[in-house]
Every structure is written in structure tokens, then in C-alpha cells.
Short mmCIF file of C-alpha atoms in Angstrom, two decimals:
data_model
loop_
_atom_site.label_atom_id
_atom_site.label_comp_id
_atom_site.label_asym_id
_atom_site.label_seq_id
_atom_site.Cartn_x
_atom_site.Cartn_y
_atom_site.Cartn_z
CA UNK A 817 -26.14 -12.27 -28.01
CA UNK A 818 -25.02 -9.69 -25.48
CA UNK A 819 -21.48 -8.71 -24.73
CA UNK A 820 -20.19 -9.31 -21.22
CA UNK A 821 -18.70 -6.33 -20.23
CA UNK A 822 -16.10 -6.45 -17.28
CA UNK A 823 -17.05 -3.83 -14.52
CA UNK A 824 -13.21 -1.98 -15.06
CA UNK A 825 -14.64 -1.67 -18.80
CA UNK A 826 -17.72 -0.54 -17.80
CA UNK A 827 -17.51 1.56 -14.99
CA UNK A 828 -14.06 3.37 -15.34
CA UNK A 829 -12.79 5.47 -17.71
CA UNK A 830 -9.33 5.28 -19.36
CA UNK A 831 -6.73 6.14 -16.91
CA UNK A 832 -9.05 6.57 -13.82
CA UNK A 833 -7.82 2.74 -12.34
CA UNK A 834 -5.78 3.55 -9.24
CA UNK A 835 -3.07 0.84 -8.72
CA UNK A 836 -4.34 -2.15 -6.92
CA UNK A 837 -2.10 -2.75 -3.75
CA UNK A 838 -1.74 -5.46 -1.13
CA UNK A 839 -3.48 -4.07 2.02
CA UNK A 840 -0.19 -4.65 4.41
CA UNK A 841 3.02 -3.39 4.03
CA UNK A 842 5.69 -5.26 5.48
CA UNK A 843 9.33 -4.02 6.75
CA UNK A 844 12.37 -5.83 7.26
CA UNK A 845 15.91 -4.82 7.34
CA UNK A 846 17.91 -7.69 9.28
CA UNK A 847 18.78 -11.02 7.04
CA UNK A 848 16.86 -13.32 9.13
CA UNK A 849 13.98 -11.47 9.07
CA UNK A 850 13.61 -10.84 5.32
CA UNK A 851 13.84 -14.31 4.59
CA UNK A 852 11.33 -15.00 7.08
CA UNK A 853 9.31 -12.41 6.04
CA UNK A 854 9.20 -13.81 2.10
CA UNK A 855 8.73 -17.39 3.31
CA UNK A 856 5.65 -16.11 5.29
CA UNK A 857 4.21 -14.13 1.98
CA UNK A 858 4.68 -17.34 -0.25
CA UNK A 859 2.92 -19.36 2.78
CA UNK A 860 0.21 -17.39 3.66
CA UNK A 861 -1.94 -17.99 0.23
CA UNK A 862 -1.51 -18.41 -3.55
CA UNK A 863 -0.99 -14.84 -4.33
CA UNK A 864 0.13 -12.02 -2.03
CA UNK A 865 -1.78 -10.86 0.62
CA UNK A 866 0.84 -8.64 1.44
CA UNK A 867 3.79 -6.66 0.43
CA UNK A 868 7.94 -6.75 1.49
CA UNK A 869 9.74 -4.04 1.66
CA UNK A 870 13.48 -4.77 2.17
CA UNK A 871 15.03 -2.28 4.16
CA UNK A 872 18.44 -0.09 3.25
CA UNK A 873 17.57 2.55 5.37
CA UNK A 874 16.51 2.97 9.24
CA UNK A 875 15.65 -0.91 9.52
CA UNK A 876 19.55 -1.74 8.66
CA UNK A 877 22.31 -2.08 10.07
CA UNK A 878 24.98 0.68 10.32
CA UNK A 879 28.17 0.42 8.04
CA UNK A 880 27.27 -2.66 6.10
CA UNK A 881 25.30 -0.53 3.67
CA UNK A 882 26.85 -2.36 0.47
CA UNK A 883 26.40 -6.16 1.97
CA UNK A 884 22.83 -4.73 2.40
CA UNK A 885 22.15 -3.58 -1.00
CA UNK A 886 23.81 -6.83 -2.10
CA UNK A 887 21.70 -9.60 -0.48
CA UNK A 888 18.61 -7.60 -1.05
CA UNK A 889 18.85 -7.57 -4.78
CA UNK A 890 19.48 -11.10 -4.02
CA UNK A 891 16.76 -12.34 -2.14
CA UNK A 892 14.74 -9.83 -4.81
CA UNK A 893 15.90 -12.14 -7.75
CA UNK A 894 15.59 -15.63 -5.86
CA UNK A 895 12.66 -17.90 -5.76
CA UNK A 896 12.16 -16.68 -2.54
CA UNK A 897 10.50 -13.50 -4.30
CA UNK A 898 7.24 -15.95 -5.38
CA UNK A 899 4.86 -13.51 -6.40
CA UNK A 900 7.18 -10.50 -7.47
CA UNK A 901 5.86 -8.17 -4.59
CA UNK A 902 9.07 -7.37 -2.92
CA UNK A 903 9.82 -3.25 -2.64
CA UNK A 904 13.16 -1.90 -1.36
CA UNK A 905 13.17 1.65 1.36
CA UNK A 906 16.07 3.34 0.29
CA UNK A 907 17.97 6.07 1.71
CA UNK A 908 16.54 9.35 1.55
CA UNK A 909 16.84 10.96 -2.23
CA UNK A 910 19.94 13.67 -0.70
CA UNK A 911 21.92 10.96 1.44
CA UNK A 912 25.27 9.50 -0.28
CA UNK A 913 24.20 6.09 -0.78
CA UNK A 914 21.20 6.56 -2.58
CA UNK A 915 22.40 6.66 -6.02
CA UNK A 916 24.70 3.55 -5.64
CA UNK A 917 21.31 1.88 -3.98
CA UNK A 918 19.70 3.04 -7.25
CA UNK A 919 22.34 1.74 -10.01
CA UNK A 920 22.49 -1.18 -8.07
CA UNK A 921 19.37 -2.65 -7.73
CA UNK A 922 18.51 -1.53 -11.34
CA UNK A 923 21.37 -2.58 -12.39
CA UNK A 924 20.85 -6.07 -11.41
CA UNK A 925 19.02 -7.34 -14.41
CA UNK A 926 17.00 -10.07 -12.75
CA UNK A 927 16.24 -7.98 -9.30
CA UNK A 928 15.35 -4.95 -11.88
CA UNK A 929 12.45 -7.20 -13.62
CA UNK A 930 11.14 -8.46 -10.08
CA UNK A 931 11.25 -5.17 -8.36
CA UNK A 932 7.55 -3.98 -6.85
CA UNK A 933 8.54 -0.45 -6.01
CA UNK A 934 11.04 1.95 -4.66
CA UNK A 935 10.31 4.20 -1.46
CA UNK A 936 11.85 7.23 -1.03
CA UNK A 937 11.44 8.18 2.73
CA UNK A 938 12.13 11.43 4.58
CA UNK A 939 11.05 13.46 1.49
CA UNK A 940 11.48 17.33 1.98
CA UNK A 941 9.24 18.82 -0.63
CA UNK A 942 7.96 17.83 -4.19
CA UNK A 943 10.85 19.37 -5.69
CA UNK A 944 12.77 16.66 -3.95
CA UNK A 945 10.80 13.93 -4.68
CA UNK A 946 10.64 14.53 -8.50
CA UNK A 947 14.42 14.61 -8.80
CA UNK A 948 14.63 11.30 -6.85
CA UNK A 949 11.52 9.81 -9.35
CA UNK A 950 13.84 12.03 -12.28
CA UNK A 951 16.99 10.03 -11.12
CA UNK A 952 15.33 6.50 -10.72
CA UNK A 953 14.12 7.30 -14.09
CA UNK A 954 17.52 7.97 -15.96
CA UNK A 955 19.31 5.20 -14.06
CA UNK A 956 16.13 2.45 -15.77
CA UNK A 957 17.12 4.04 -18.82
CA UNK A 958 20.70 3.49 -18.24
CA UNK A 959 20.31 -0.50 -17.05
CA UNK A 960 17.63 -1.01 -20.15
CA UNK A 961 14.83 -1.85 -17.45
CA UNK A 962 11.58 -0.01 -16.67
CA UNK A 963 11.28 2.27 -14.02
CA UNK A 964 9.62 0.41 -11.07
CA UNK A 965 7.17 2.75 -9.30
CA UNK A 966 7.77 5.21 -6.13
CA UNK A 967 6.39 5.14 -2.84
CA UNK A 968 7.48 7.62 -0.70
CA UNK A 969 7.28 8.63 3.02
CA UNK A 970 5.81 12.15 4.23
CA UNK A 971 7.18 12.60 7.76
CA UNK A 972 8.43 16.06 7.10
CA UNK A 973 6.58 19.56 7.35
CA UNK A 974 7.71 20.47 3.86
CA UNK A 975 6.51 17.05 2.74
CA UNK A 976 3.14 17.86 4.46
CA UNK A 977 2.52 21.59 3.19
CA UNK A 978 3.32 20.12 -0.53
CA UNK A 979 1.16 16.39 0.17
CA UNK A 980 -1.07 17.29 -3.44
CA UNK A 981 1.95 17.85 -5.28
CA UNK A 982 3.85 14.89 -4.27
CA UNK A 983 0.32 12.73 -5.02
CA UNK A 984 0.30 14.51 -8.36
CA UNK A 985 3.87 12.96 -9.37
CA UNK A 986 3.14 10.27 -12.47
CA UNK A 987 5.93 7.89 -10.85
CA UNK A 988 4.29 8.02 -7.43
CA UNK A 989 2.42 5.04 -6.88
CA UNK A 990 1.53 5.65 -2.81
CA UNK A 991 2.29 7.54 -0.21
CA UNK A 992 2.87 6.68 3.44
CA UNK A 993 2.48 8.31 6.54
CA UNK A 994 5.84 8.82 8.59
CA UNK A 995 4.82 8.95 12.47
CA UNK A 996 7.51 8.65 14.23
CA UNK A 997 9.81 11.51 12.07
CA UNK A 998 6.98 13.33 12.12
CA UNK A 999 6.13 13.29 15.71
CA UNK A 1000 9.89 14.43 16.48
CA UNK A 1001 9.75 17.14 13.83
CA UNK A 1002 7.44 18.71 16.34
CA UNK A 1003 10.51 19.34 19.26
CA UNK A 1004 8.21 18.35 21.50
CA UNK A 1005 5.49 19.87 21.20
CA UNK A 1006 3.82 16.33 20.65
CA UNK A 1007 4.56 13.73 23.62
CA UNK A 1008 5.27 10.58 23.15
CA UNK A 1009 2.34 9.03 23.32
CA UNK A 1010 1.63 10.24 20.29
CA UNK A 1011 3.69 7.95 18.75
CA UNK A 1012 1.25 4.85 20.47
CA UNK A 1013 -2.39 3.80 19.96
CA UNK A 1014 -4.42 6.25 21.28
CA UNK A 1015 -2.06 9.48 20.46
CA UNK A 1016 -1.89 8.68 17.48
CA UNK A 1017 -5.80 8.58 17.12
CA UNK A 1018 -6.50 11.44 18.97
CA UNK A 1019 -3.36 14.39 18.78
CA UNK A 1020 -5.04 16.99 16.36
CA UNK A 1021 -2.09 17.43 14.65
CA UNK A 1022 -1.40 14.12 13.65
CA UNK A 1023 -5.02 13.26 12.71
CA UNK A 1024 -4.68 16.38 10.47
CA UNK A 1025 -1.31 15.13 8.69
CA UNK A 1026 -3.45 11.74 8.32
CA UNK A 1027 -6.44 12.57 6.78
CA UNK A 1028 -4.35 15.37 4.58
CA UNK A 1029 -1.96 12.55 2.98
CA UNK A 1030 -5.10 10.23 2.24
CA UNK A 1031 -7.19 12.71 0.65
CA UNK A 1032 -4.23 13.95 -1.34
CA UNK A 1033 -4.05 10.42 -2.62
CA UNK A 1034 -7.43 9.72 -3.37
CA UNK A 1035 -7.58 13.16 -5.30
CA UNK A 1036 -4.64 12.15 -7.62
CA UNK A 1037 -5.68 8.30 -7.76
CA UNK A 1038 -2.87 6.95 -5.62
CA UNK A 1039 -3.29 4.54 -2.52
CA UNK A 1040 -2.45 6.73 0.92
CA UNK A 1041 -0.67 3.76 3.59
CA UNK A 1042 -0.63 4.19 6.92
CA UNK A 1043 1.95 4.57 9.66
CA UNK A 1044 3.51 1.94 11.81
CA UNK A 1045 1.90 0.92 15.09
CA UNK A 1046 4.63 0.03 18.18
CA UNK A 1047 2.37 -2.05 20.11
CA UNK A 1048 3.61 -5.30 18.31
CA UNK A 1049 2.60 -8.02 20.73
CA UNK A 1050 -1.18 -6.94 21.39
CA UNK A 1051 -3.31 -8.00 18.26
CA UNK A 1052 -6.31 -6.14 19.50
CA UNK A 1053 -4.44 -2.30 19.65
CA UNK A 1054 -2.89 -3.69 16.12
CA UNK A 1055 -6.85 -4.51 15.26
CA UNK A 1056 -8.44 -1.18 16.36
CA UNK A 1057 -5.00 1.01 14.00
CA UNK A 1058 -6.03 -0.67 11.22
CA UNK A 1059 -9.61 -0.82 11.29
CA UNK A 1060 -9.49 3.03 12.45
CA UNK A 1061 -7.17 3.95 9.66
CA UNK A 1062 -9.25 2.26 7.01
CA UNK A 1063 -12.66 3.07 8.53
CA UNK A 1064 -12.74 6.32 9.98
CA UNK A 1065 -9.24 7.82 8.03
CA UNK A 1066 -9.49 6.42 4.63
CA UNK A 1067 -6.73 4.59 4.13
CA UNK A 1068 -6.08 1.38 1.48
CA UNK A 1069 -2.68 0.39 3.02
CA UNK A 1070 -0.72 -0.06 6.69
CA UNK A 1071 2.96 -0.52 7.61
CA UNK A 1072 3.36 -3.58 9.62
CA UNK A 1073 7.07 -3.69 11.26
CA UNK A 1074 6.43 -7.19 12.46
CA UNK A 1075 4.79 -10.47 11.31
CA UNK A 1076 2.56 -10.73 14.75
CA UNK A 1077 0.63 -7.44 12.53
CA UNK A 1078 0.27 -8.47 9.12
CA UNK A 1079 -2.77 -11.09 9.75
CA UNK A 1080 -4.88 -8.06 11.97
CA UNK A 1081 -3.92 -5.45 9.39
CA UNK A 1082 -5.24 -7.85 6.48
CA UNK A 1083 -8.54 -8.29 8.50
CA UNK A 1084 -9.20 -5.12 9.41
CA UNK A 1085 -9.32 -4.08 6.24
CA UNK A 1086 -11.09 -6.75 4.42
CA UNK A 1087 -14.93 -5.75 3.83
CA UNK A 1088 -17.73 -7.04 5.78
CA UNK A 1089 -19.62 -9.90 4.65
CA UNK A 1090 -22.56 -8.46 4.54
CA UNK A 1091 -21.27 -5.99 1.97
CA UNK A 1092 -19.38 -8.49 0.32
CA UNK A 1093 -22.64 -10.21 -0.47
CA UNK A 1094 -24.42 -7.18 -1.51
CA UNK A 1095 -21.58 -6.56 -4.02
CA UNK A 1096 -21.76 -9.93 -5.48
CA UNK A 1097 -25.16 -9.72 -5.80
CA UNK A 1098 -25.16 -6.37 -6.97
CA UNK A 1099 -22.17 -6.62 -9.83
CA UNK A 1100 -23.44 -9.62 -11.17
CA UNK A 1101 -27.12 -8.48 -11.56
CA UNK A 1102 -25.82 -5.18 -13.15
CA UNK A 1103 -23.20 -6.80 -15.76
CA UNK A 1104 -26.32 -9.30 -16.87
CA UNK A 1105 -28.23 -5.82 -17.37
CA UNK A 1106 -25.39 -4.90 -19.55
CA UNK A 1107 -24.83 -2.14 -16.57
CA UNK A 1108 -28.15 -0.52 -16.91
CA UNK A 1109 -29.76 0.55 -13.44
CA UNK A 1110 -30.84 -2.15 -11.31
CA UNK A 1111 -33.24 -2.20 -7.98
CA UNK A 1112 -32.11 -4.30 -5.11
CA UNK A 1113 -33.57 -4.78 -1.72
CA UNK A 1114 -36.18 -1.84 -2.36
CA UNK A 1115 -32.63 0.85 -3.53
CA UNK A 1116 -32.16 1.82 -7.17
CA UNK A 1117 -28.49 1.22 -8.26
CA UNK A 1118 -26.62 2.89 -11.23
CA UNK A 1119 -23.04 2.80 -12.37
CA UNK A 1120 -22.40 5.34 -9.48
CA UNK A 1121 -22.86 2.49 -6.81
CA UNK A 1122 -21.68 -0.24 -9.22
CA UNK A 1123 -18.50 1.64 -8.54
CA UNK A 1124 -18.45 1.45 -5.26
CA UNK A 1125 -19.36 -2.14 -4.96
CA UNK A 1126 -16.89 -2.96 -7.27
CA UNK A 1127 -14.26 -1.50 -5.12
CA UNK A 1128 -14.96 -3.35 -2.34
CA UNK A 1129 -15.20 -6.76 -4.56
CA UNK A 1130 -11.81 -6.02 -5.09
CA UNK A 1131 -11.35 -5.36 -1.81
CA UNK A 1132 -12.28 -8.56 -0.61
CA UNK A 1133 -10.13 -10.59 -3.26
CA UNK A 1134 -7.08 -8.37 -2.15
CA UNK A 1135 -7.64 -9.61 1.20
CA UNK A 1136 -8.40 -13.37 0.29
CA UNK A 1137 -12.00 -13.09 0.89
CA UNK A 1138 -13.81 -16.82 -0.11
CA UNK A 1139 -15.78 -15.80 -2.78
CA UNK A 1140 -18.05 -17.98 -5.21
CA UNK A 1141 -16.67 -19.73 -8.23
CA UNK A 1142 -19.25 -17.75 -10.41
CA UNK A 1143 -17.69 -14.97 -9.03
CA UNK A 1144 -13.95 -15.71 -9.57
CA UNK A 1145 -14.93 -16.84 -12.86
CA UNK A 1146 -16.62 -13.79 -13.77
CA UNK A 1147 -14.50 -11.20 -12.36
CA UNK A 1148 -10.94 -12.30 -11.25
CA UNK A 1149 -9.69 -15.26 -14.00
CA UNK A 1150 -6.95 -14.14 -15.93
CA UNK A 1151 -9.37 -14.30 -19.00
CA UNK A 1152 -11.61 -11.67 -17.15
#
């Protein structure tokens, strides 16, 4: 009898799995709308379709910085966390409150366990962003707890010019694209508009920070997520940002700053049907092959493609994609 070999067996070599993230990344810093914000996540479907981040830093108020840290290593360790996808933006690695934000979420046993991820924002170089990863580190060690991993934000020239190195980081997990810092790094030289839409799109500069953070990522096996957009209230400018970002940019992740954009971003970067079919049909005639070459519609197919279409398979679950009960069975049950 043949073995059934799962295509992350098959296809991908030890240590070559880049982490699998929710497509949408969403911020909140005010009370009411983190608890929002988690009630929507545990709503929305049985697993998470999206991230949290809880916000210490920009997204906060001013002042109340330790009845911040306290209710979000709360709401981290309450029920409200349902799928244990909740990340925290701290203050930047050089600001004061950063290493009480540090001992104090990993300090909290329970929040600790539950913790998706740190991010690190305003990051100045790599050198900075290893001793912030260095200190997050020591302080797991410390508490007894594991290290959750880092995200962090490149919105800084230095942060740009050093993108491979800060990919390169073991504890980095993803990296995010900073447009509005960014744009105002640039003393004007970019208008505003290039923090909306169609700047964003189109201001050579920022399409070259872009496309340098995402292939940094996808060189050192990390997922690259992409900026904010402002335009909250009009679903079809939050539609074209993400399906530009993931279509024409390469980019696995978005920002949303408000829950009118998590539903868009999620569909904009789910795959087509069409492929979604063609990787079902594809996958499942390979693994029965034992993941020899197979032909389909008239185009020979090797393990080269079966990775591919195995990415977007995964994809498509990430996104909540109906997909057949053959399917689920073979590829996604715990057991798989």
C-alpha cells in the first residue's frame, strides 16, 4: 500500500515553511475598540481570519501608558482572545516604556502563553532591531515563557537601506510597511497624497520602499504586510490597496485600522476560484501519484508547480475559502 504523503512533507524541505499568517492585520488602541475588535475575530468564523494587534503605541492614548499595558494583557488572557491571535505594537525598542511593556506582558503568565507576536515599530537599523528581539529574548527567559515572535515596522530610511538584514533576523516573523512615518521622513519632498490611494500606488519612491520590504521577506522566508490605507469608509479604494498590494506588489499581509477594511482586505487576497479549483485538482492528483509529475489540461506539472498550488490552497483556507470535504480531510484536519 502506498504512503500518503502530505504536500509540506513532500514538497518542502526542512526549515523552508514560512510562517502561515492571517491575511489582515488589525489595529486598535482605544478600550472599546479592542473589545470590539476581538468580538468581531471570534464572530467572523471558527478560526481567525484575521489578526489583533493591541495598541501601546501611536493608537493610545497619551499618559495612561500603564492602564494600557494593563488591560491589554488582560483582554490578551481573557476568553475574549478565542483563537490566541492577539499581537501587541509596542513602543519603539529606544523609548522609556518599552522595557516595562516587555516585562509586563511576559511577565503575565497567562497573556505570555496567548501572545501572537510583538511589533517593534519605528525601527532605525538592524542593529536596533536585534537588541529589541535580544531584549524580548532575555526578558522570556526571565518570566520562564517562550519568546513570542517579532514583527516590526520599516518606516525609517535606516530601516529601508538595512530591509535584508532586518528579514534575516531568526525572531522576525514579518515585516510591515510604515507609510505614513515614512512619507514624513521625506520633509516634504512627498505630498500628501502620497499618503492616500493613488500616491501611494504611484510615488516612485514609495513603490520602491514597497516592493524592497516584500522581496526582502520573501528572500529570508518571512511574510512582508502592507501599510494602512486612510480611506476607511469607501470599500472599493480599500478593495483596489489590497488587491494591488497582493497582486501587483507581492504582499501576504495588510494593516487594516478599522473594521469597515478587514472583510475587503480578506477578499482581495483570497485566490480566484478558478485557481482554487486547479489547485485542488492538481494537489490531489499529484499526492495519489505519490508526487510524481502529472499532466493536466494539456500542461505537465512537477513538484515545482505543486508548490505553487499548494500555496495558494493554503491561501484559500487562510481566507475561509469553501473547499470540499475531501479536501479538508486530506489537507487541513489536525491529523493531516
Amino acid at each position: 500500500m502506498s504512503l500518503v504523503v502530505h504536500p509540506r512533507d513532500a514538497l518542502f524541505a526542512a526549515g523552508e515553511r514560512a510562517p502561515l499568517l492571517p491575511v489582515a492585520d488589525h489595529y486598535a488602541g482605544v478600550e472599546a475598540r479592542m473589545r470590539k475588535a476581538l468580538a468581531l475575530q471570534g464572530d467572523l468564523a471558527d478560526r481567525a481570519l484575521f489578526d489583533v494587534t493591541l495598541d501601546l503605541e501611536d493608537g493610545a492614548v497619551v499618559g495612561a501608558e500603564a492602564e494600557q499595558l494593563a488591560l491589554v494583557a488582560e483582554l490578551i488572557a481573557s476568553p475574549a482572545n478565542r483563537f490566541n491571535r492577539v499581537g501587541v505594537r509596542l513602543h519603539p525598542y529606544l523609548h522609556p516604556s518599552f522595557p516595562q511593556e516587555v516585562a509586563g506582558l511576559l511577565g503575565h503568565a497567562e497573556a505570555a502563553a496567548r501572545l501572537a507576536f510583538l511589533m517593534v515599530p519605528k525601527v532605525a537599523d538592524a542593529a536596533e532591531l536585534a537588541a529589541a528581539c535580544a531584549h524580548i529574548e532575555t526578558a522570556a527567559r526571565a518570566a520562564g515563557v517562550k519568546a513570542p515572535p517579532v514583527h516590526a515596522l520599516v518606516e525609517t530610511h535606516g530601516a529601508l537601506h538595512e530591509v535584508h538584514a532586518l528579514a534575516a533576523l531568526p525572531a522576525v516573523e514579518s515585516l510591515s510597511f510604515g507609510l505614513m512615518d515614512f512619507v514624513s521622513a521625506h520633509r516634504g519632498a512627498i505630498r500628501s497624497e502620497g499618503m492616500r490611494l493613488q500616491g501611494q500606488f504611484s510615488h516612485p519612491l514609495i513603490v520602491r520602499a514597497k516592493l524592497a520590504i516584500a522581496a526582502a521577506c520573501h528572500a529570508h522566508g518571512k511574510t512582508p504586510s502592507h501599510s494602512v490605507i486612510t480611506e476607511f469608509k469607501d470599500r472599493e479604494a480599500i478593495a483596489e490597496a489590497a488587491r494591488r498590494a497582493a497582486q501587483e506588489l507581492g504582499y501576504l499581509r495588510m494593516w487594516s485600522i478599522h473594521p469597515n477594511q478587514i472583510a475587503p482586505i480578506v477578499e482581495a487576497f483570497a485566490p480566484d476560484p478558478a485557481e482554487i479549483d486547479d489547485a485542488i485538482s492538481i494537489l490531489l492528483a499529484a499526492q495519489a501519484q505519490q508526487w510524481a509529475p502529472i499532466a493536466h489540461k494539456g500542461l505537465l506539472h512537477d513538484r515545482a508547480s505543486f508548490r505553487y498550488f499548494w500555496h495558494v490552497l493554503e491561501r484559500a483556507e487562510r481566507t475561509g475559502q469553501a473547499l470540499p470535504a475531501e479536501v479538508r480531510t486530506a489537507f487541513f484536519d489536525p491529523a493531516a
